Structure formats: structure tokens, C-alpha cells
Amino acid sequence: MEKNSAFDKQINDYWQQYKISDIYLGFTDMYDEDELKTIFDNFMKGLLTLGGTNKKKWQVDNYEMAMELVFSDISDQFGDSDKKALTREFQDVLEPLEGVAIYAFDDAGNSKQGPDFDAMLVEVEDDFKIGAAYYPEYYTDPDADDKPPYKKPLDATQKRTLANIKSDLANWLADFKESDEWRMLNDAVSFDDADWYIHILVEQLYTQYHIAPKDWGVEMVRAVMTDYFVSNVGMTADKYKDVAPSLLTFVGFMKSHGLIDSDQANLILKGIQDINDTMIARAQDPQNYSESKKMILAMQEAKIDMKDQDAVNAFMARSNENTQAERASKGLTYDQTLVSQPKEDYLTMKHVAERDGHKFSKSVATKVHDDMARTAWYLWSQPAQQHLHDRLNEATFVNALVLFADEVYAQTVATPKRWNGENVQTILAGRKQEISRVSYQQLVTSLEVLVSYLVEQGKFTKGNAAAVQAVLDAEHEDLQYGKVVSMQQAKKLLGKKKKRNKRRK
């Protein structure tokens, strides 16, 4: 399928949302991100081409044809090769493809088309001779995840079963809200929160273990609480104290209303109580959080309105940019379209041959350039620097620091660990004459972030760090376009700071 640039932004927005969905996360153990993105992109291009950009108008036929276009692309790549190998390839992409289709359908909110949509999925499997009916070994092989907790998405029949369970649950919760059990709890937990925790438990017990409430087992309930609730549910650590009381009260309601065996209910109630402290303890450690949960918590901390899709998309784009910048800083593979590549002017800029006993070396110049690029990428990606993102872009920040480091080395043969007040002030004086006031302010701001980091990392001696910081402080105190702050002014300011510090002691 040819690239259609008209849909690129919408597809990318959907992709950012899809990446934090439970459906997507269910595939990450079995497929590479590149594979999942290719399937997603090809399906969405077909869906948007066939159904238009208004998701409310998408019809079941649009989803079906978009899936068939993905298979058609695969068929074109295989040509006239082995039909069995081609069908096997169809089978390999079937589940992530159905996952994308289900996500798009659910997101569109056209629930009235649900039965037709389910029937369509079965029809596609029959048309291409794939799915459980044609490849039973794919679903039953011991190496293909045939033991709970299941990671594979639900098939069409299981999806309908879950839909029926959720329909029953809605009725139970309506009765629960009016029950004596709930009245005993409602001063401690809001019903919306309790409703949320209960839905999570019910849905995950079926998704992971394929069991309805009447068949719940205590170990399964404990596992969902200590694993899924901790790793995937987007709530802060302090909220976990409300989970067990909500679940205990609801299981008690189920027991009193005959919705679950009494003896089994007692075992589950004891299991919830026993595992509660473990769940709460695990929830205190962010190392136990999935990437999607970290993203959700970061949005909550940034006070992003989750209903404002533009704000969510902007935040996720920034987060993705930060992730790629941090990967670049660590020498890992990264998306170069999202990470600014610094200009390589150091290869041609004029330089001195020697200064203070140090000879200029092209290999050292290259190392200074590359090391500063990695440092700039790292700093840009860190939470402490996110305030900068509203004042300048990544390219400005990265190029400002890398070019400055290149120029210091070219003119003074000083690597960053040998920067001092004099060579920093010399390069600043030149830059101040060459660039606009706004760009100069951005340079000084970027250098302040860098110097703070280098000091923290022990890359400066205390004396050099204080002298360099004094130069930057002087620029802030007397920043005027075209006016150069002299070393005498910087030393004077440094002297004032030392006196202030001495008085504090």
C-alpha cells in the first residue's frame, strides 16, 4: 500500500494512543515494535482511505476491506511462492491485525455494529483459511502460550463471552450500589473508584484466565492484584489502599447474593486480605510499572486533561522525543527523525595549532563534538529540564551546546573538563557579537543547565566550576545586546558570591 501523507498525522496520533493500550501491550512479548507498527500503519491507511477520517462513520465493511488490503500487501510480497508459506504468514499477522481492528472499532464507539463486527472477524478468518479452526496447533502448542495467564488476545467467541460478563457486571454493580455492603464502605471509597477496581479484576480474570466470576480461584485473584494492578493500572501508589476494601466488599456482595459459591468466596476474601500488603508494597516501586503506566502517571503529574486529545497527543509526542533522545545519548538505536543531529562545523572551523602546551587534534575535536552531542541529548530528555521545552526546541539546545564546545576546543584547545572562566568568557564574547539577543539568551540558559550537570558529575574542579558559573551569572545580571561582560566583571561577581557564602556560614 502506498504511503498516503494526508493521513500521516492522524495515523501517528492513533499509534501513540494504541501503544499504551492493553491490546498493544498484549503483543509486545511476541512481536517487535517495528512489526506491530507496520501492521498498524497499513491497516489504518486502508481504514482511513476507505472509511474517511471521521471514525464515527466507519462501517464494518471498511474494517473488513482494510484487513484484506493488509493481506493483499503480504501476498504481493510473496508473489507466486509457496501457498502454504503465504497462508502461514497470514496466520502470523492475524492476531495483531485483529487487535488493531478491535482497538479502532472500540475507539470509534459504534457499539451497535458489535455483532456484525464479530461476525466479520470470523468471516475474514474463513476467507483466508486462518485462525483457530485452520491452525489449531498455533493456539494449543505448549510453546504458543496455552497455559494461563494467557497473553494472546481473545478470539471472537471469547470476546462475546466477555461482553456478556460485562453486561451482567453492570447489573450487579447497580444492585451493589444500593446494597448494605456498599453503604458500609462508601464513606471510605468513592463508588467510581470501587467500580473501576472491580471492572479491572473481572475483566483481567477473564482475559488472562478465561474464567467467569462464578469460577474464580483465589490464586488467580491474588495474581491479578499483585501483577496487573501494580504494573498496568494508571493510579498513584497512595490509591492502592482502597483496592482491597473495594474488592472485599464486592466479593461479600456476590457471596450474599449467590453469585459465587460461599466456600470459594471465603477463600477469595482471605486471599485478598493476605495479599493486600504485598500489592501495596509492590506499588510503591516504579520499577514494577509498565511503560504505559509510567506514561499515564506522567500525564497525571503534568495535569494533562485525558479528555483533551490534542493535549494528550502533544504530551505523548514530547515523551517519545525524550525517549528517543535518551536512547541516542546511550548509544542505542533511535529514531533520527525525532532527535536533532548537531551541525558538524567542527570539521571545517578555524582552529589554533597549540595552546598552553596542548596541541589541537582532529580526533579529540571529534570526541568533544560527539560527547557533547550525547550529553545534550541526555539533558534534553530528563524530567528536570522539561521546563526548557516551552522556551526553546531540541535543535536549538543541542546545537547551542555542541557548537559552543566545538568552538572552545578549536580556539583554546580546551576540552570541557578544562573549561575555565577565561576560555568560556572568550567564546561567549564572540557568540554575543554574532547571534541575536534571543539566541544568546538561549545559549546562556543551555550552558547553565550543562554546567550544573558537569559539576554534579564531577567533571569540573570546584575552582573552574565557580569561575564558569560566575561568567554565566554576570551575563544574566547584565545581559544587553552587543555588550560583552568582561572577566573583571565576572571576577567581581564571583567575589560577591564568596562573601555572601561566607556570611551564611
CSV table of N, CA and C in Angstrom, one decimal, residues 335-454:
chain,number,residue,atom,x,y,z
A,335,ASP,N,15.2,6.8,16.7
A,335,ASP,CA,14.5,7.4,15.6
A,335,ASP,C,15.2,8.8,15.3
A,336,GLN,N,16.0,8.8,14.2
A,336,GLN,CA,16.7,10.0,13.9
A,336,GLN,C,15.9,11.2,13.5
A,337,THR,N,14.6,10.9,13.1
A,337,THR,CA,13.7,12.0,12.7
A,337,THR,C,13.2,12.7,14.0
A,338,LEU,N,13.4,12.1,15.2
A,338,LEU,CA,12.9,12.8,16.4
A,338,LEU,C,14.1,13.3,17.3
A,339,VAL,N,15.3,13.1,16.8
A,339,VAL,CA,16.5,13.6,17.6
A,339,VAL,C,17.3,14.5,16.7
A,340,SER,N,17.5,15.7,17.2
A,340,SER,CA,18.3,16.7,16.4
A,340,SER,C,19.7,16.2,16.3
A,341,GLN,N,20.2,16.3,15.0
A,341,GLN,CA,21.6,15.9,14.7
A,341,GLN,C,22.4,17.2,14.7
A,342,PRO,N,23.4,17.4,15.5
A,342,PRO,CA,24.1,18.7,15.6
A,342,PRO,C,24.9,18.9,14.3
A,343,LYS,N,25.1,20.2,13.9
A,343,LYS,CA,25.9,20.5,12.8
A,343,LYS,C,27.4,20.1,13.0
A,344,GLU,N,28.0,19.7,11.9
A,344,GLU,CA,29.4,19.2,12.1
A,344,GLU,C,30.4,20.3,11.6
A,345,ASP,N,30.2,21.5,12.0
A,345,ASP,CA,31.0,22.6,11.6
A,345,ASP,C,32.5,22.5,12.2
A,346,TYR,N,32.6,21.7,13.2
A,346,TYR,CA,34.0,21.5,13.8
A,346,TYR,C,35.0,20.9,12.8
A,347,LEU,N,34.5,20.3,11.8
A,347,LEU,CA,35.4,19.7,10.8
A,347,LEU,C,36.0,20.7,9.9
A,348,THR,N,35.4,21.9,9.8
A,348,THR,CA,35.9,22.9,8.9
A,348,THR,C,36.2,24.2,9.6
A,349,MET,N,35.9,24.4,10.9
A,349,MET,CA,36.1,25.7,11.6
A,349,MET,C,37.6,25.9,11.8
A,350,LYS,N,38.0,27.2,11.8
A,350,LYS,CA,39.4,27.6,12.0
A,350,LYS,C,39.8,27.2,13.5
A,351,HIS,N,41.0,26.8,13.6
A,351,HIS,CA,41.5,26.4,15.0
A,351,HIS,C,42.9,26.8,15.1
A,352,VAL,N,43.3,26.9,16.4
A,352,VAL,CA,44.7,27.2,16.7
A,352,VAL,C,45.5,25.8,16.7
A,353,ALA,N,46.8,25.9,16.5
A,353,ALA,CA,47.6,24.7,16.4
A,353,ALA,C,47.9,24.2,17.8
A,354,GLU,N,48.1,25.2,18.7
A,354,GLU,CA,48.5,24.8,20.1
A,354,GLU,C,48.2,25.9,21.0
A,355,ARG,N,47.9,25.5,22.3
A,355,ARG,CA,47.6,26.5,23.3
A,355,ARG,C,48.0,25.9,24.7
A,356,ASP,N,48.8,26.6,25.4
A,356,ASP,CA,49.2,26.2,26.8
A,356,ASP,C,49.7,24.8,26.8
A,357,GLY,N,50.5,24.4,25.9
A,357,GLY,CA,51.1,23.1,25.8
A,357,GLY,C,50.2,22.0,25.3
A,358,HIS,N,49.0,22.3,24.9
A,358,HIS,CA,48.1,21.3,24.3
A,358,HIS,C,48.0,21.5,22.8
A,359,LYS,N,48.2,20.4,22.0
A,359,LYS,CA,48.1,20.5,20.6
A,359,LYS,C,46.7,20.1,20.1
A,360,PHE,N,46.3,20.9,19.1
A,360,PHE,CA,45.0,20.6,18.5
A,360,PHE,C,45.0,19.2,17.8
A,361,SER,N,44.0,18.4,18.1
A,361,SER,CA,43.9,17.1,17.4
A,361,SER,C,42.5,16.9,16.9
A,362,LYS,N,42.5,16.5,15.6
A,362,LYS,CA,41.2,16.3,15.0
A,362,LYS,C,40.4,15.2,15.7
A,363,SER,N,41.1,14.1,16.1
A,363,SER,CA,40.4,13.0,16.8
A,363,SER,C,39.8,13.5,18.1
A,364,VAL,N,40.5,14.4,18.8
A,364,VAL,CA,40.0,14.9,20.1
A,364,VAL,C,38.8,15.8,19.8
A,365,ALA,N,38.9,16.6,18.7
A,365,ALA,CA,37.8,17.5,18.3
A,365,ALA,C,36.6,16.7,18.0
A,366,THR,N,36.7,15.6,17.4
A,366,THR,CA,35.6,14.7,17.1
A,366,THR,C,35.0,14.1,18.4
A,367,LYS,N,35.9,13.7,19.3
A,367,LYS,CA,35.4,13.2,20.6
A,367,LYS,C,34.6,14.3,21.4
A,368,VAL,N,35.2,15.5,21.4
A,368,VAL,CA,34.5,16.6,22.1
A,368,VAL,C,33.1,16.8,21.5
A,369,HIS,N,33.0,16.8,20.2
A,369,HIS,CA,31.8,17.0,19.5
A,369,HIS,C,30.8,15.9,19.8
A,370,ASP,N,31.2,14.7,19.6
A,370,ASP,CA,30.3,13.5,19.9
A,370,ASP,C,29.9,13.4,21.3
A,371,ASP,N,30.8,13.6,22.2
A,371,ASP,CA,30.5,13.5,23.7
A,371,ASP,C,29.5,14.6,24.1
A,372,MET,N,29.7,15.8,23.5
A,372,MET,CA,28.7,16.9,23.9
A,372,MET,C,27.4,16.6,23.3
A,373,ALA,N,27.3,16.1,22.1
A,373,ALA,CA,26.0,15.7,21.5
A,373,ALA,C,25.3,14.7,22.4
A,374,ARG,N,26.0,13.7,22.9
A,374,ARG,CA,25.3,12.7,23.7
A,374,ARG,C,24.9,13.4,25.1
A,375,THR,N,25.7,14.3,25.6
A,375,THR,CA,25.4,14.9,26.8
A,375,THR,C,24.1,15.8,26.6
A,376,ALA,N,24.1,16.5,25.5
A,376,ALA,CA,23.0,17.4,25.2
A,376,ALA,C,21.7,16.6,25.1
A,377,TRP,N,21.8,15.5,24.3
A,377,TRP,CA,20.6,14.7,24.2
A,377,TRP,C,20.1,14.2,25.5
A,378,TYR,N,21.0,13.7,26.4
A,378,TYR,CA,20.6,13.2,27.7
A,378,TYR,C,19.9,14.3,28.5
A,379,LEU,N,20.5,15.5,28.6
A,379,LEU,CA,20.0,16.6,29.4
A,379,LEU,C,18.6,16.9,28.9
A,380,TRP,N,18.4,17.0,27.5
A,380,TRP,CA,17.1,17.4,27.0
A,380,TRP,C,16.0,16.4,27.4
A,381,SER,N,16.4,15.1,27.6
A,381,SER,CA,15.4,14.1,27.8
A,381,SER,C,15.0,14.0,29.3
A,382,GLN,N,15.7,14.6,30.2
A,382,GLN,CA,15.5,14.4,31.6
A,382,GLN,C,14.4,15.3,32.2
A,383,PRO,N,13.6,14.7,33.2
A,383,PRO,CA,12.5,15.4,33.7
A,383,PRO,C,12.9,16.8,34.3
A,384,ALA,N,14.1,17.0,34.8
A,384,ALA,CA,14.5,18.3,35.4
A,384,ALA,C,14.6,19.4,34.3
A,385,GLN,N,14.7,19.0,33.1
A,385,GLN,CA,14.8,20.0,32.0
A,385,GLN,C,13.6,20.2,31.2
A,386,GLN,N,12.5,19.6,31.6
A,386,GLN,CA,11.3,19.8,30.8
A,386,GLN,C,10.7,21.2,30.7
A,387,HIS,N,11.1,22.0,31.7
A,387,HIS,CA,10.7,23.4,31.6
A,387,HIS,C,11.3,24.1,30.4
A,388,LEU,N,12.4,23.6,29.9
A,388,LEU,CA,13.1,24.2,28.8
A,388,LEU,C,12.3,24.1,27.5
A,389,HIS,N,11.5,23.0,27.4
A,389,HIS,CA,10.8,22.6,26.2
A,389,HIS,C,9.8,23.7,25.8
A,390,ASP,N,9.4,24.5,26.7
A,390,ASP,CA,8.4,25.6,26.4
A,390,ASP,C,9.2,26.9,25.9
A,391,ARG,N,10.5,26.9,26.1
A,391,ARG,CA,11.2,28.1,25.8
A,391,ARG,C,12.1,28.0,24.6
A,392,LEU,N,12.5,26.7,24.2
A,392,LEU,CA,13.3,26.5,23.0
A,392,LEU,C,13.1,25.1,22.6
A,393,ASN,N,13.5,24.8,21.3
A,393,ASN,CA,13.3,23.5,20.8
A,393,ASN,C,14.6,22.7,21.0
A,394,GLU,N,14.5,21.4,20.7
A,394,GLU,CA,15.7,20.5,20.9
A,394,GLU,C,16.9,20.9,20.0
A,395,ALA,N,16.6,21.2,18.8
A,395,ALA,CA,17.7,21.5,17.9
A,395,ALA,C,18.5,22.8,18.4
A,396,THR,N,17.8,23.7,18.9
A,396,THR,CA,18.4,24.9,19.4
A,396,THR,C,19.3,24.6,20.6
A,397,PHE,N,18.8,23.8,21.5
A,397,PHE,CA,19.5,23.4,22.7
A,397,PHE,C,20.7,22.5,22.4
A,398,VAL,N,20.6,21.5,21.5
A,398,VAL,CA,21.7,20.6,21.2
A,398,VAL,C,22.7,21.4,20.4
A,399,ASN,N,22.3,22.1,19.4
A,399,ASN,CA,23.3,22.9,18.6
A,399,ASN,C,24.0,23.9,19.4
A,400,ALA,N,23.3,24.6,20.3
A,400,ALA,CA,24.0,25.6,21.1
A,400,ALA,C,25.1,25.0,21.9
A,401,LEU,N,24.9,23.9,22.6
A,401,LEU,CA,25.9,23.3,23.4
A,401,LEU,C,27.0,22.7,22.6
A,402,VAL,N,26.7,22.0,21.5
A,402,VAL,CA,27.7,21.3,20.7
A,402,VAL,C,28.6,22.3,20.0
A,403,LEU,N,28.0,23.3,19.4
A,403,LEU,CA,28.8,24.3,18.7
A,403,LEU,C,29.7,25.1,19.7
A,404,PHE,N,29.2,25.4,20.9
A,404,PHE,CA,30.0,26.1,21.9
A,404,PHE,C,31.2,25.2,22.3
A,405,ALA,N,31.0,23.9,22.5
A,405,ALA,CA,32.1,23.0,22.9
A,405,ALA,C,33.1,22.9,21.8
A,406,ASP,N,32.6,22.9,20.5
A,406,ASP,CA,33.5,22.8,19.4
A,406,ASP,C,34.3,24.1,19.3
A,407,GLU,N,33.7,25.2,19.5
A,407,GLU,CA,34.5,26.5,19.4
A,407,GLU,C,35.5,26.6,20.5
A,408,VAL,N,35.1,26.2,21.7
A,408,VAL,CA,36.1,26.3,22.8
A,408,VAL,C,37.3,25.5,22.5
A,409,TYR,N,37.1,24.3,22.0
A,409,TYR,CA,38.2,23.4,21.7
A,409,TYR,C,39.0,24.0,20.5
A,410,ALA,N,38.4,24.5,19.5
A,410,ALA,CA,39.1,25.0,18.3
A,410,ALA,C,39.9,26.2,18.6
A,411,GLN,N,39.4,27.1,19.5
A,411,GLN,CA,40.1,28.3,19.8
A,411,GLN,C,41.1,28.3,21.0
A,412,THR,N,40.8,27.3,21.9
A,412,THR,CA,41.7,27.3,23.1
A,412,THR,C,42.2,25.9,23.4
A,413,VAL,N,41.9,24.9,22.6
A,413,VAL,CA,42.3,23.5,22.8
A,413,VAL,C,41.9,23.0,24.2
A,414,ALA,N,40.8,23.5,24.7
A,414,ALA,CA,40.3,23.0,26.0
A,414,ALA,C,39.1,22.1,25.8
A,415,THR,N,39.2,20.9,26.3
A,415,THR,CA,38.1,20.0,26.4
A,415,THR,C,37.2,20.5,27.6
A,416,PRO,N,35.9,20.1,27.6
A,416,PRO,CA,35.0,20.5,28.7
A,416,PRO,C,35.6,20.4,30.1
A,417,LYS,N,36.3,19.4,30.4
A,417,LYS,CA,36.8,19.3,31.8
A,417,LYS,C,37.9,20.3,32.1
A,418,ARG,N,38.5,21.0,31.1
A,418,ARG,CA,39.4,22.1,31.3
A,418,ARG,C,38.9,23.5,31.0
A,419,TRP,N,37.5,23.5,30.9
A,419,TRP,CA,36.9,24.9,30.7
A,419,TRP,C,37.2,25.7,32.0
A,420,ASN,N,37.4,27.0,31.8
A,420,ASN,CA,37.5,27.9,33.0
A,420,ASN,C,36.8,29.2,32.6
A,421,GLY,N,36.8,30.1,33.5
A,421,GLY,CA,36.2,31.4,33.3
A,421,GLY,C,36.7,32.1,32.1
A,422,GLU,N,38.0,32.0,31.9
A,422,GLU,CA,38.6,32.8,30.8
A,422,GLU,C,38.2,32.3,29.4
A,423,ASN,N,38.4,31.0,29.2
A,423,ASN,CA,38.0,30.5,27.8
A,423,ASN,C,36.5,30.5,27.6
A,424,VAL,N,35.7,30.3,28.6
A,424,VAL,CA,34.3,30.3,28.4
A,424,VAL,C,33.9,31.8,28.1
A,425,GLN,N,34.4,32.7,28.8
A,425,GLN,CA,34.1,34.1,28.5
A,425,GLN,C,34.5,34.6,27.1
A,426,THR,N,35.7,34.1,26.7
A,426,THR,CA,36.2,34.4,25.4
A,426,THR,C,35.2,34.0,24.3
A,427,ILE,N,34.8,32.7,24.4
A,427,ILE,CA,33.8,32.2,23.3
A,427,ILE,C,32.5,32.9,23.4
A,428,LEU,N,32.0,33.2,24.6
A,428,LEU,CA,30.8,33.9,24.8
A,428,LEU,C,30.8,35.3,24.2
A,429,ALA,N,31.9,36.0,24.3
A,429,ALA,CA,32.1,37.3,23.8
A,429,ALA,C,31.9,37.3,22.3
A,430,GLY,N,32.5,36.3,21.6
A,430,GLY,CA,32.4,36.1,20.2
A,430,GLY,C,31.0,35.8,19.8
A,431,ARG,N,30.4,34.9,20.5
A,431,ARG,CA,29.0,34.5,20.1
A,431,ARG,C,28.0,35.6,20.3
A,432,LYS,N,28.3,36.5,21.3
A,432,LYS,CA,27.4,37.6,21.6
A,432,LYS,C,27.3,38.6,20.4
A,433,GLN,N,28.5,38.7,19.8
A,433,GLN,CA,28.5,39.6,18.6
A,433,GLN,C,27.9,39.0,17.4
A,434,GLU,N,27.8,37.7,17.3
A,434,GLU,CA,27.4,37.1,16.1
A,434,GLU,C,25.9,36.7,16.0
A,435,ILE,N,25.3,36.5,17.1
A,435,ILE,CA,23.9,36.0,17.1
A,435,ILE,C,22.9,37.0,17.8
A,436,SER,N,21.6,36.7,17.6
A,436,SER,CA,20.6,37.6,18.1
A,436,SER,C,20.6,37.6,19.6
A,437,ARG,N,19.9,38.6,20.2
A,437,ARG,CA,19.8,38.6,21.7
A,437,ARG,C,19.1,37.4,22.2
A,438,VAL,N,18.0,37.0,21.5
A,438,VAL,CA,17.2,35.8,21.9
A,438,VAL,C,18.1,34.6,21.9
A,439,SER,N,18.8,34.4,20.8
A,439,SER,CA,19.6,33.2,20.6
A,439,SER,C,20.7,33.2,21.7
A,440,TYR,N,21.2,34.4,22.0
A,440,TYR,CA,22.3,34.4,23.0
A,440,TYR,C,21.7,34.1,24.4
A,441,GLN,N,20.5,34.5,24.7
A,441,GLN,CA,19.9,34.2,26.0
A,441,GLN,C,19.7,32.7,26.0
A,442,GLN,N,19.3,32.1,24.9
A,442,GLN,CA,19.1,30.6,24.9
A,442,GLN,C,20.4,29.9,25.1
A,443,LEU,N,21.5,30.4,24.5
A,443,LEU,CA,22.8,29.8,24.7
A,443,LEU,C,23.2,29.8,26.2
A,444,VAL,N,23.0,31.0,26.9
A,444,VAL,CA,23.4,31.1,28.3
A,444,VAL,C,22.6,30.2,29.1
A,445,THR,N,21.3,30.1,28.8
A,445,THR,CA,20.4,29.2,29.6
A,445,THR,C,20.8,27.8,29.4
A,446,SER,N,21.2,27.4,28.2
A,446,SER,CA,21.6,26.0,27.9
A,446,SER,C,22.9,25.7,28.6
A,447,LEU,N,23.8,26.7,28.6
A,447,LEU,CA,25.1,26.5,29.3
A,447,LEU,C,24.9,26.3,30.8
A,448,GLU,N,24.0,27.0,31.4
A,448,GLU,CA,23.7,26.9,32.8
A,448,GLU,C,23.3,25.5,33.2
A,449,VAL,N,22.4,24.9,32.3
A,449,VAL,CA,22.0,23.5,32.6
A,449,VAL,C,23.2,22.6,32.4
A,450,LEU,N,24.0,22.8,31.4
A,450,LEU,CA,25.2,22.0,31.2
A,450,LEU,C,26.2,22.0,32.3
A,451,VAL,N,26.5,23.3,32.8
A,451,VAL,CA,27.5,23.4,33.8
A,451,VAL,C,27.0,22.8,35.1
A,452,SER,N,25.7,23.0,35.4
A,452,SER,CA,25.2,22.3,36.6
A,452,SER,C,25.4,20.8,36.6
A,453,TYR,N,25.1,20.2,35.4
A,453,TYR,CA,25.3,18.8,35.2
A,453,TYR,C,26.7,18.4,35.4
A,454,LEU,N,27.6,19.1,34.7
A,454,LEU,CA,29.1,18.8,34.8
A,454,LEU,C,29.6,18.8,36.2
